[in-house]
Amino acid sequence: DAKTTQPNSMESNEEEPVHLPCNHSTISGTDYIHWYRQLPSQGPEYVIHGLTSNVNNRMASLAIAEDRKSSTLILHRATLRDAAVYYCIRYRDDKIIFGKGTRLHILP
Amino acid sequence: GAGVSQSPSNKVTEKGKDVELRCDPISGHTALYWYRQSLGQGLEFLIYFQGNSAPDKSGLPSDRFSAERTGGSVSTLTIQRTQQEDSAVYLCASSYGGSSPLHFGNGTRLTVT
């Protein structure tokens, strides 16, 4: 049980922002929220993570709801190379379960 | 620096044979995970090692699957008497534990004929 819910797929136009939602309504106070993405024929790669506050890095931004029951990964300007499956996971120092993720399609 | 290394990258075996898949985690990483990914599917958790603690084997699909981690570093996933349904990409990941990110290898693609 991944305990996170994501849309199966999303589309976005190239060079436009993308907002990928994730629901984690049963998250506990000590669980982090991690995002990974998997490009075709590769292992997943880390994107960003957070606990309570919004986070920014060179790849993306993470907006976490005040009640922590949901979060949104923001790609500020999508490129064709961002086409991948994006996984949102509840992360603790424990076994980590991945859901099915969101397949992001980028339209040129 | 060196990332997570998995070998072999590809393995073709006959049904009924045993196979061993190897994972070399990033040096210093205490946590190590094995996942399986069938074609077009998500990641299926198999087993989790953390330091010297007993591993969490709750994801192993049958007793034909086993894994060990020697000296807190290299890990081997063994599949005995392989079946066609074992065909998948087997992914290894490691981390420092806590909230630190997972680092994945590129996987071993196993094909059972």
PDB file of C-alpha atoms in Angstrom:
ATOM      1  CA  ASP A   1       0.000   0.000   0.000  1.00  0.00           C
ATOM      2  CA  ALA A   2       1.696   3.137  -1.282  1.00  0.00           C
ATOM      3  CA  LYS A   3      -0.541   5.399   0.804  1.00  0.00           C
ATOM      4  CA  THR A   4      -0.195   8.150  -1.800  1.00  0.00           C
ATOM      5  CA  THR A   5      -2.570   8.921  -4.652  1.00  0.00           C
ATOM      6  CA  GLN A   6      -1.498  10.467  -7.937  1.00  0.00           C
ATOM      7  CA  PRO A   7      -3.214  10.891 -11.310  1.00  0.00           C
ATOM      8  CA  ASN A   8      -2.233   8.171 -13.750  1.00  0.00           C
ATOM      9  CA  SER A   9      -1.127  10.607 -16.432  1.00  0.00           C
ATOM     10  CA  MET A  10      -0.857  14.292 -17.265  1.00  0.00           C
ATOM     11  CA  GLU A  11       0.034  16.336 -20.299  1.00  0.00           C
ATOM     12  CA  SER A  12       1.741  19.668 -20.564  1.00  0.00           C
ATOM     13  CA  ASN A  13       3.041  21.878 -23.313  1.00  0.00           C
ATOM     14  CA  GLU A  14       6.737  22.444 -23.625  1.00  0.00           C
ATOM     15  CA  GLU A  15       8.081  25.560 -21.871  1.00  0.00           C
ATOM     16  CA  GLU A  16       4.997  25.841 -19.674  1.00  0.00           C
ATOM     17  CA  PRO A  17       4.843  25.164 -15.915  1.00  0.00           C
ATOM     18  CA  VAL A  18       3.617  21.773 -14.728  1.00  0.00           C
ATOM     19  CA  HIS A  19       1.894  21.095 -11.423  1.00  0.00           C
ATOM     20  CA  LEU A  20       1.889  17.426 -10.399  1.00  0.00           C
ATOM     21  CA  PRO A  21      -0.442  16.714  -7.460  1.00  0.00           C
ATOM     22  CA  CYS A  22      -0.120  14.063  -4.770  1.00  0.00           C
ATOM     23  CA  ASN A  23      -2.526  13.123  -2.007  1.00  0.00           C
ATOM     24  CA  HIS A  24      -1.103  11.642   1.197  1.00  0.00           C
ATOM     25  CA  SER A  25      -3.959  12.159   3.616  1.00  0.00           C
ATOM     26  CA  THR A  26      -2.769   9.539   6.134  1.00  0.00           C
ATOM     27  CA  ILE A  27       0.757  10.898   6.445  1.00  0.00           C
ATOM     28  CA  SER A  28       2.233  10.886   9.945  1.00  0.00           C
ATOM     29  CA  GLY A  29       4.043  13.784  11.531  1.00  0.00           C
ATOM     30  CA  THR A  30       7.503  12.358  10.958  1.00  0.00           C
ATOM     31  CA  ASP A  31       7.064  11.187   7.357  1.00  0.00           C
ATOM     32  CA  TYR A  32       8.888  13.167   4.730  1.00  0.00           C
ATOM     33  CA  ILE A  33       7.484  13.660   1.239  1.00  0.00           C
ATOM     34  CA  HIS A  34       9.872  12.615  -1.491  1.00  0.00           C
ATOM     35  CA  TRP A  35       9.524  12.905  -5.253  1.00  0.00           C
ATOM     36  CA  TYR A  36      11.411  10.794  -7.763  1.00  0.00           C
ATOM     37  CA  ARG A  37      11.162  10.497 -11.494  1.00  0.00           C
ATOM     38  CA  GLN A  38      11.953   7.670 -13.848  1.00  0.00           C
ATOM     39  CA  LEU A  39      13.027   8.383 -17.392  1.00  0.00           C
ATOM     40  CA  PRO A  40      12.568   5.626 -19.977  1.00  0.00           C
ATOM     41  CA  SER A  41      14.927   2.673 -19.503  1.00  0.00           C
ATOM     42  CA  GLN A  42      16.556   4.189 -16.406  1.00  0.00           C
ATOM     43  CA  GLY A  43      16.330   3.737 -12.660  1.00  0.00           C
ATOM     44  CA  PRO A  44      14.398   6.368 -10.710  1.00  0.00           C
ATOM     45  CA  GLU A  45      16.222   9.566  -9.784  1.00  0.00           C
ATOM     46  CA  TYR A  46      15.651  11.841  -6.824  1.00  0.00           C
ATOM     47  CA  VAL A  47      13.926  15.143  -7.535  1.00  0.00           C
ATOM     48  CA  ILE A  48      13.127  16.884  -4.251  1.00  0.00           C
ATOM     49  CA  HIS A  49      11.852  16.294  -0.726  1.00  0.00           C
ATOM     50  CA  GLY A  50      10.347  18.191   2.173  1.00  0.00           C
ATOM     51  CA  LEU A  51       8.683  17.885   5.564  1.00  0.00           C
ATOM     52  CA  THR A  52       6.526  20.941   6.191  1.00  0.00           C
ATOM     53  CA  SER A  53       7.898  23.937   4.357  1.00  0.00           C
ATOM     54  CA  ASN A  54       7.943  24.546   0.642  1.00  0.00           C
ATOM     55  CA  VAL A  55      11.242  23.624  -0.967  1.00  0.00           C
ATOM     56  CA  ASN A  56      13.093  24.727  -4.080  1.00  0.00           C
ATOM     57  CA  ASN A  57      16.058  23.247  -5.889  1.00  0.00           C
ATOM     58  CA  ARG A  58      17.520  23.449  -9.352  1.00  0.00           C
ATOM     59  CA  MET A  59      15.143  20.805 -10.697  1.00  0.00           C
ATOM     60  CA  ALA A  60      11.812  21.748  -9.207  1.00  0.00           C
ATOM     61  CA  SER A  61       9.775  23.221  -6.377  1.00  0.00           C
ATOM     62  CA  LEU A  62       7.698  21.357  -3.817  1.00  0.00           C
ATOM     63  CA  ALA A  63       4.624  22.963  -2.338  1.00  0.00           C
ATOM     64  CA  ILE A  64       3.296  21.203   0.770  1.00  0.00           C
ATOM     65  CA  ALA A  65      -0.192  21.899   2.054  1.00  0.00           C
ATOM     66  CA  GLU A  66      -0.452  23.353   5.533  1.00  0.00           C
ATOM     67  CA  ASP A  67      -2.166  20.190   6.832  1.00  0.00           C
ATOM     68  CA  ARG A  68       0.446  18.070   4.988  1.00  0.00           C
ATOM     69  CA  LYS A  69      -2.252  15.910   3.436  1.00  0.00           C
ATOM     70  CA  SER A  70      -1.233  16.848  -0.073  1.00  0.00           C
ATOM     71  CA  SER A  71       1.669  18.272  -2.015  1.00  0.00           C
ATOM     72  CA  THR A  72       2.427  19.523  -5.493  1.00  0.00           C
ATOM     73  CA  LEU A  73       5.600  19.139  -7.507  1.00  0.00           C
ATOM     74  CA  ILE A  74       6.160  22.143  -9.724  1.00  0.00           C
ATOM     75  CA  LEU A  75       8.309  22.072 -12.831  1.00  0.00           C
ATOM     76  CA  HIS A  76       8.643  25.717 -13.712  1.00  0.00           C
ATOM     77  CA  ARG A  77       9.315  25.328 -17.414  1.00  0.00           C
ATOM     78  CA  ALA A  78       8.814  21.858 -18.825  1.00  0.00           C
ATOM     79  CA  THR A  79      11.122  20.517 -21.503  1.00  0.00           C
ATOM     80  CA  LEU A  80      10.850  17.360 -23.563  1.00  0.00           C
ATOM     81  CA  ARG A  81      13.449  15.794 -21.285  1.00  0.00           C
ATOM     82  CA  ASP A  82      11.025  16.077 -18.371  1.00  0.00           C
ATOM     83  CA  ALA A  83       8.788  13.404 -19.892  1.00  0.00           C
ATOM     84  CA  ALA A  84       8.907  10.642 -17.283  1.00  0.00           C
ATOM     85  CA  VAL A  85       6.960   8.846 -14.583  1.00  0.00           C
ATOM     86  CA  TYR A  86       6.898  10.929 -11.404  1.00  0.00           C
ATOM     87  CA  TYR A  87       6.549   9.182  -8.049  1.00  0.00           C
ATOM     88  CA  CYS A  88       5.453  10.827  -4.815  1.00  0.00           C
ATOM     89  CA  ILE A  89       6.219   8.754  -1.727  1.00  0.00           C
ATOM     90  CA  ARG A  90       5.814   8.948   2.003  1.00  0.00           C
ATOM     91  CA  TYR A  91       9.346   8.549   3.240  1.00  0.00           C
ATOM     92  CA  ARG A  92      10.465   7.266   6.594  1.00  0.00           C
ATOM     93  CA  ASP A  93      13.468   5.339   7.815  1.00  0.00           C
ATOM     94  CA  ASP A  94      11.636   2.161   6.957  1.00  0.00           C
ATOM     95  CA  LYS A  95      10.631   0.179   3.910  1.00  0.00           C
ATOM     96  CA  ILE A  96       9.633   2.620   1.203  1.00  0.00           C
ATOM     97  CA  ILE A  97       6.668   1.780  -0.977  1.00  0.00           C
ATOM     98  CA  PHE A  98       6.249   3.315  -4.412  1.00  0.00           C
ATOM     99  CA  GLY A  99       2.854   3.789  -6.024  1.00  0.00           C
ATOM    100  CA  LYS A 100       2.199   3.782  -9.740  1.00  0.00           C
ATOM    101  CA  GLY A 101       3.170   7.430 -10.196  1.00  0.00           C
ATOM    102  CA  THR A 102       2.063   9.948 -12.798  1.00  0.00           C
ATOM    103  CA  ARG A 103       3.208   9.572 -16.377  1.00  0.00           C
ATOM    104  CA  LEU A 104       3.957  13.078 -17.636  1.00  0.00           C
ATOM    105  CA  HIS A 105       3.726  13.699 -21.377  1.00  0.00           C
ATOM    106  CA  ILE A 106       5.290  16.862 -22.777  1.00  0.00           C
ATOM    107  CA  LEU A 107       3.863  18.193 -26.009  1.00  0.00           C
ATOM    108  CA  PRO A 108       6.269  20.068 -28.306  1.00  0.00           C
TER     109      PRO A 108
ATOM    110  CA  GLY B   1      31.572  10.044  -7.059  1.00  0.00           C
ATOM    111  CA  ALA B   2      30.560   6.485  -7.822  1.00  0.00           C
ATOM    112  CA  GLY B   3      26.869   5.740  -7.786  1.00  0.00           C
ATOM    113  CA  VAL B   4      25.011   2.525  -7.070  1.00  0.00           C
ATOM    114  CA  SER B   5      26.363  -0.224  -9.278  1.00  0.00           C
ATOM    115  CA  GLN B   6      24.405  -3.295 -10.302  1.00  0.00           C
ATOM    116  CA  SER B   7      25.636  -6.349 -12.141  1.00  0.00           C
ATOM    117  CA  PRO B   8      25.032  -7.896 -14.518  1.00  0.00           C
ATOM    118  CA  SER B   9      23.104  -5.283 -16.468  1.00  0.00           C
ATOM    119  CA  ASN B  10      21.344  -8.026 -18.397  1.00  0.00           C
ATOM    120  CA  LYS B  11      20.823 -11.675 -17.567  1.00  0.00           C
ATOM    121  CA  VAL B  12      19.129 -14.321 -19.664  1.00  0.00           C
ATOM    122  CA  THR B  13      18.544 -17.647 -17.962  1.00  0.00           C
ATOM    123  CA  GLU B  14      16.605 -20.818 -18.536  1.00  0.00           C
ATOM    124  CA  LYS B  15      13.568 -21.641 -16.479  1.00  0.00           C
ATOM    125  CA  GLY B  16      14.558 -23.626 -13.419  1.00  0.00           C
ATOM    126  CA  LYS B  17      18.077 -22.193 -13.093  1.00  0.00           C
ATOM    127  CA  ASP B  18      19.270 -20.130 -10.125  1.00  0.00           C
ATOM    128  CA  VAL B  19      20.480 -16.551 -10.599  1.00  0.00           C
ATOM    129  CA  GLU B  20      22.391 -14.082  -8.442  1.00  0.00           C
ATOM    130  CA  LEU B  21      22.073 -10.334  -8.868  1.00  0.00           C
ATOM    131  CA  ARG B  22      24.619  -8.022  -7.280  1.00  0.00           C
ATOM    132  CA  CYS B  23      24.318  -4.514  -5.889  1.00  0.00           C
ATOM    133  CA  ASP B  24      27.222  -2.299  -4.815  1.00  0.00           C
ATOM    134  CA  PRO B  25      25.750   0.622  -2.864  1.00  0.00           C
ATOM    135  CA  ILE B  26      27.319   4.017  -2.435  1.00  0.00           C
ATOM    136  CA  SER B  27      30.079   3.849   0.165  1.00  0.00           C
ATOM    137  CA  GLY B  28      28.801   4.816   3.607  1.00  0.00           C
ATOM    138  CA  HIS B  29      25.144   4.245   2.826  1.00  0.00           C
ATOM    139  CA  THR B  30      23.549   2.224   5.604  1.00  0.00           C
ATOM    140  CA  ALA B  31      20.187   1.554   3.975  1.00  0.00           C
ATOM    141  CA  LEU B  32      19.785  -0.707   0.963  1.00  0.00           C
ATOM    142  CA  TYR B  33      16.598  -1.614  -0.933  1.00  0.00           C
ATOM    143  CA  TRP B  34      15.686  -4.064  -3.667  1.00  0.00           C
ATOM    144  CA  TYR B  35      12.736  -3.456  -5.967  1.00  0.00           C
ATOM    145  CA  ARG B  36      11.323  -5.302  -8.953  1.00  0.00           C
ATOM    146  CA  GLN B  37       9.752  -3.610 -11.946  1.00  0.00           C
ATOM    147  CA  SER B  38       7.845  -5.608 -14.527  1.00  0.00           C
ATOM    148  CA  LEU B  39       7.359  -4.139 -17.983  1.00  0.00           C
ATOM    149  CA  GLY B  40       5.227  -1.012 -17.857  1.00  0.00           C
ATOM    150  CA  GLN B  41       4.573  -1.382 -14.138  1.00  0.00           C
ATOM    151  CA  GLY B  42       5.570   0.480 -11.000  1.00  0.00           C
ATOM    152  CA  LEU B  43       8.237  -0.492  -8.477  1.00  0.00           C
ATOM    153  CA  GLU B  44       7.451  -3.499  -6.301  1.00  0.00           C
ATOM    154  CA  PHE B  45       9.240  -3.481  -2.926  1.00  0.00           C
ATOM    155  CA  LEU B  46      11.168  -6.677  -2.215  1.00  0.00           C
ATOM    156  CA  ILE B  47      13.495  -6.249   0.762  1.00  0.00           C
ATOM    157  CA  TYR B  48      15.093  -3.533   2.923  1.00  0.00           C
ATOM    158  CA  PHE B  49      18.362  -3.609   4.881  1.00  0.00           C
ATOM    159  CA  GLN B  50      19.269  -0.970   7.463  1.00  0.00           C
ATOM    160  CA  GLY B  51      22.615  -1.188   9.209  1.00  0.00           C
ATOM    161  CA  ASN B  52      22.899  -4.256  11.414  1.00  0.00           C
ATOM    162  CA  SER B  53      19.162  -4.630  11.937  1.00  0.00           C
ATOM    163  CA  ALA B  54      17.267  -7.666  10.709  1.00  0.00           C
ATOM    164  CA  PRO B  55      16.151  -7.044   7.125  1.00  0.00           C
ATOM    165  CA  ASP B  56      12.508  -6.394   6.259  1.00  0.00           C
ATOM    166  CA  LYS B  57      11.740  -9.268   3.886  1.00  0.00           C
ATOM    167  CA  SER B  58       8.030  -8.634   3.714  1.00  0.00           C
ATOM    168  CA  GLY B  59       8.056  -7.938  -0.041  1.00  0.00           C
ATOM    169  CA  LEU B  60       9.758 -11.127  -1.200  1.00  0.00           C
ATOM    170  CA  PRO B  61       7.165 -12.862  -3.401  1.00  0.00           C
ATOM    171  CA  SER B  62       8.091 -16.458  -2.545  1.00  0.00           C
ATOM    172  CA  ASP B  63      10.658 -18.552  -0.720  1.00  0.00           C
ATOM    173  CA  ARG B  64      12.563 -18.879  -3.997  1.00  0.00           C
ATOM    174  CA  PHE B  65      13.767 -15.318  -3.382  1.00  0.00           C
ATOM    175  CA  SER B  66      16.429 -14.448  -0.831  1.00  0.00           C
ATOM    176  CA  ALA B  67      18.886 -11.641  -0.266  1.00  0.00           C
ATOM    177  CA  GLU B  68      21.862 -10.972   1.898  1.00  0.00           C
ATOM    178  CA  ARG B  69      24.060  -8.008   2.615  1.00  0.00           C
ATOM    179  CA  THR B  70      27.615  -8.800   3.613  1.00  0.00           C
ATOM    180  CA  GLY B  71      29.622  -6.473   5.822  1.00  0.00           C
ATOM    181  CA  GLY B  72      26.971  -3.794   5.558  1.00  0.00           C
ATOM    182  CA  SER B  73      27.936  -3.127   1.957  1.00  0.00           C
ATOM    183  CA  VAL B  74      27.452  -5.355  -1.094  1.00  0.00           C
ATOM    184  CA  SER B  75      24.114  -7.119  -1.444  1.00  0.00           C
ATOM    185  CA  THR B  76      23.151 -10.181  -3.469  1.00  0.00           C
ATOM    186  CA  LEU B  77      19.608 -11.069  -4.491  1.00  0.00           C
ATOM    187  CA  THR B  78      19.235 -14.754  -5.289  1.00  0.00           C
ATOM    188  CA  ILE B  79      16.354 -16.290  -7.186  1.00  0.00           C
ATOM    189  CA  GLN B  80      16.201 -20.082  -7.124  1.00  0.00           C
ATOM    190  CA  ARG B  81      14.448 -22.208  -9.723  1.00  0.00           C
ATOM    191  CA  THR B  82      13.566 -19.191 -11.844  1.00  0.00           C
ATOM    192  CA  GLN B  83      10.146 -18.973 -13.473  1.00  0.00           C
ATOM    193  CA  GLN B  84       9.061 -16.943 -16.490  1.00  0.00           C
ATOM    194  CA  GLU B  85       7.072 -14.599 -14.241  1.00  0.00           C
ATOM    195  CA  ASP B  86      10.367 -13.610 -12.576  1.00  0.00           C
ATOM    196  CA  SER B  87      11.332 -11.762 -15.760  1.00  0.00           C
ATOM    197  CA  ALA B  88      11.634  -8.079 -14.823  1.00  0.00           C
ATOM    198  CA  VAL B  89      14.111  -5.322 -14.061  1.00  0.00           C
ATOM    199  CA  TYR B  90      15.540  -5.650 -10.564  1.00  0.00           C
ATOM    200  CA  LEU B  91      16.518  -2.296  -9.065  1.00  0.00           C
ATOM    201  CA  CYS B  92      18.738  -1.622  -6.082  1.00  0.00           C
ATOM    202  CA  ALA B  93      18.808   1.648  -4.145  1.00  0.00           C
ATOM    203  CA  SER B  94      20.810   2.905  -1.195  1.00  0.00           C
ATOM    204  CA  SER B  95      20.759   5.876   1.158  1.00  0.00           C
ATOM    205  CA  TYR B  96      22.221   7.197   4.405  1.00  0.00           C
ATOM    206  CA  GLY B  97      18.872   6.482   6.043  1.00  0.00           C
ATOM    207  CA  GLY B  98      16.768   9.023   7.874  1.00  0.00           C
ATOM    208  CA  SER B  99      15.325  11.396   5.300  1.00  0.00           C
ATOM    209  CA  SER B 100      18.239  11.267   2.896  1.00  0.00           C
ATOM    210  CA  PRO B 101      17.370  10.557  -0.749  1.00  0.00           C
ATOM    211  CA  LEU B 102      17.467   7.145  -2.357  1.00  0.00           C
ATOM    212  CA  HIS B 103      20.066   6.603  -5.039  1.00  0.00           C
ATOM    213  CA  PHE B 104      19.159   3.962  -7.592  1.00  0.00           C
ATOM    214  CA  GLY B 105      21.292   1.783  -9.800  1.00  0.00           C
ATOM    215  CA  ASN B 106      20.374   1.215 -13.427  1.00  0.00           C
ATOM    216  CA  GLY B 107      19.022  -2.212 -12.663  1.00  0.00           C
ATOM    217  CA  THR B 108      19.496  -5.771 -13.875  1.00  0.00           C
ATOM    218  CA  ARG B 109      17.153  -6.867 -16.626  1.00  0.00           C
ATOM    219  CA  LEU B 110      16.351 -10.530 -16.016  1.00  0.00           C
ATOM    220  CA  THR B 111      14.815 -12.620 -18.771  1.00  0.00           C
ATOM    221  CA  VAL B 112      13.747 -16.167 -18.008  1.00  0.00           C
ATOM    222  CA  THR B 113      13.230 -18.288 -21.139  1.00  0.00           C
TER     223      THR B 113
END
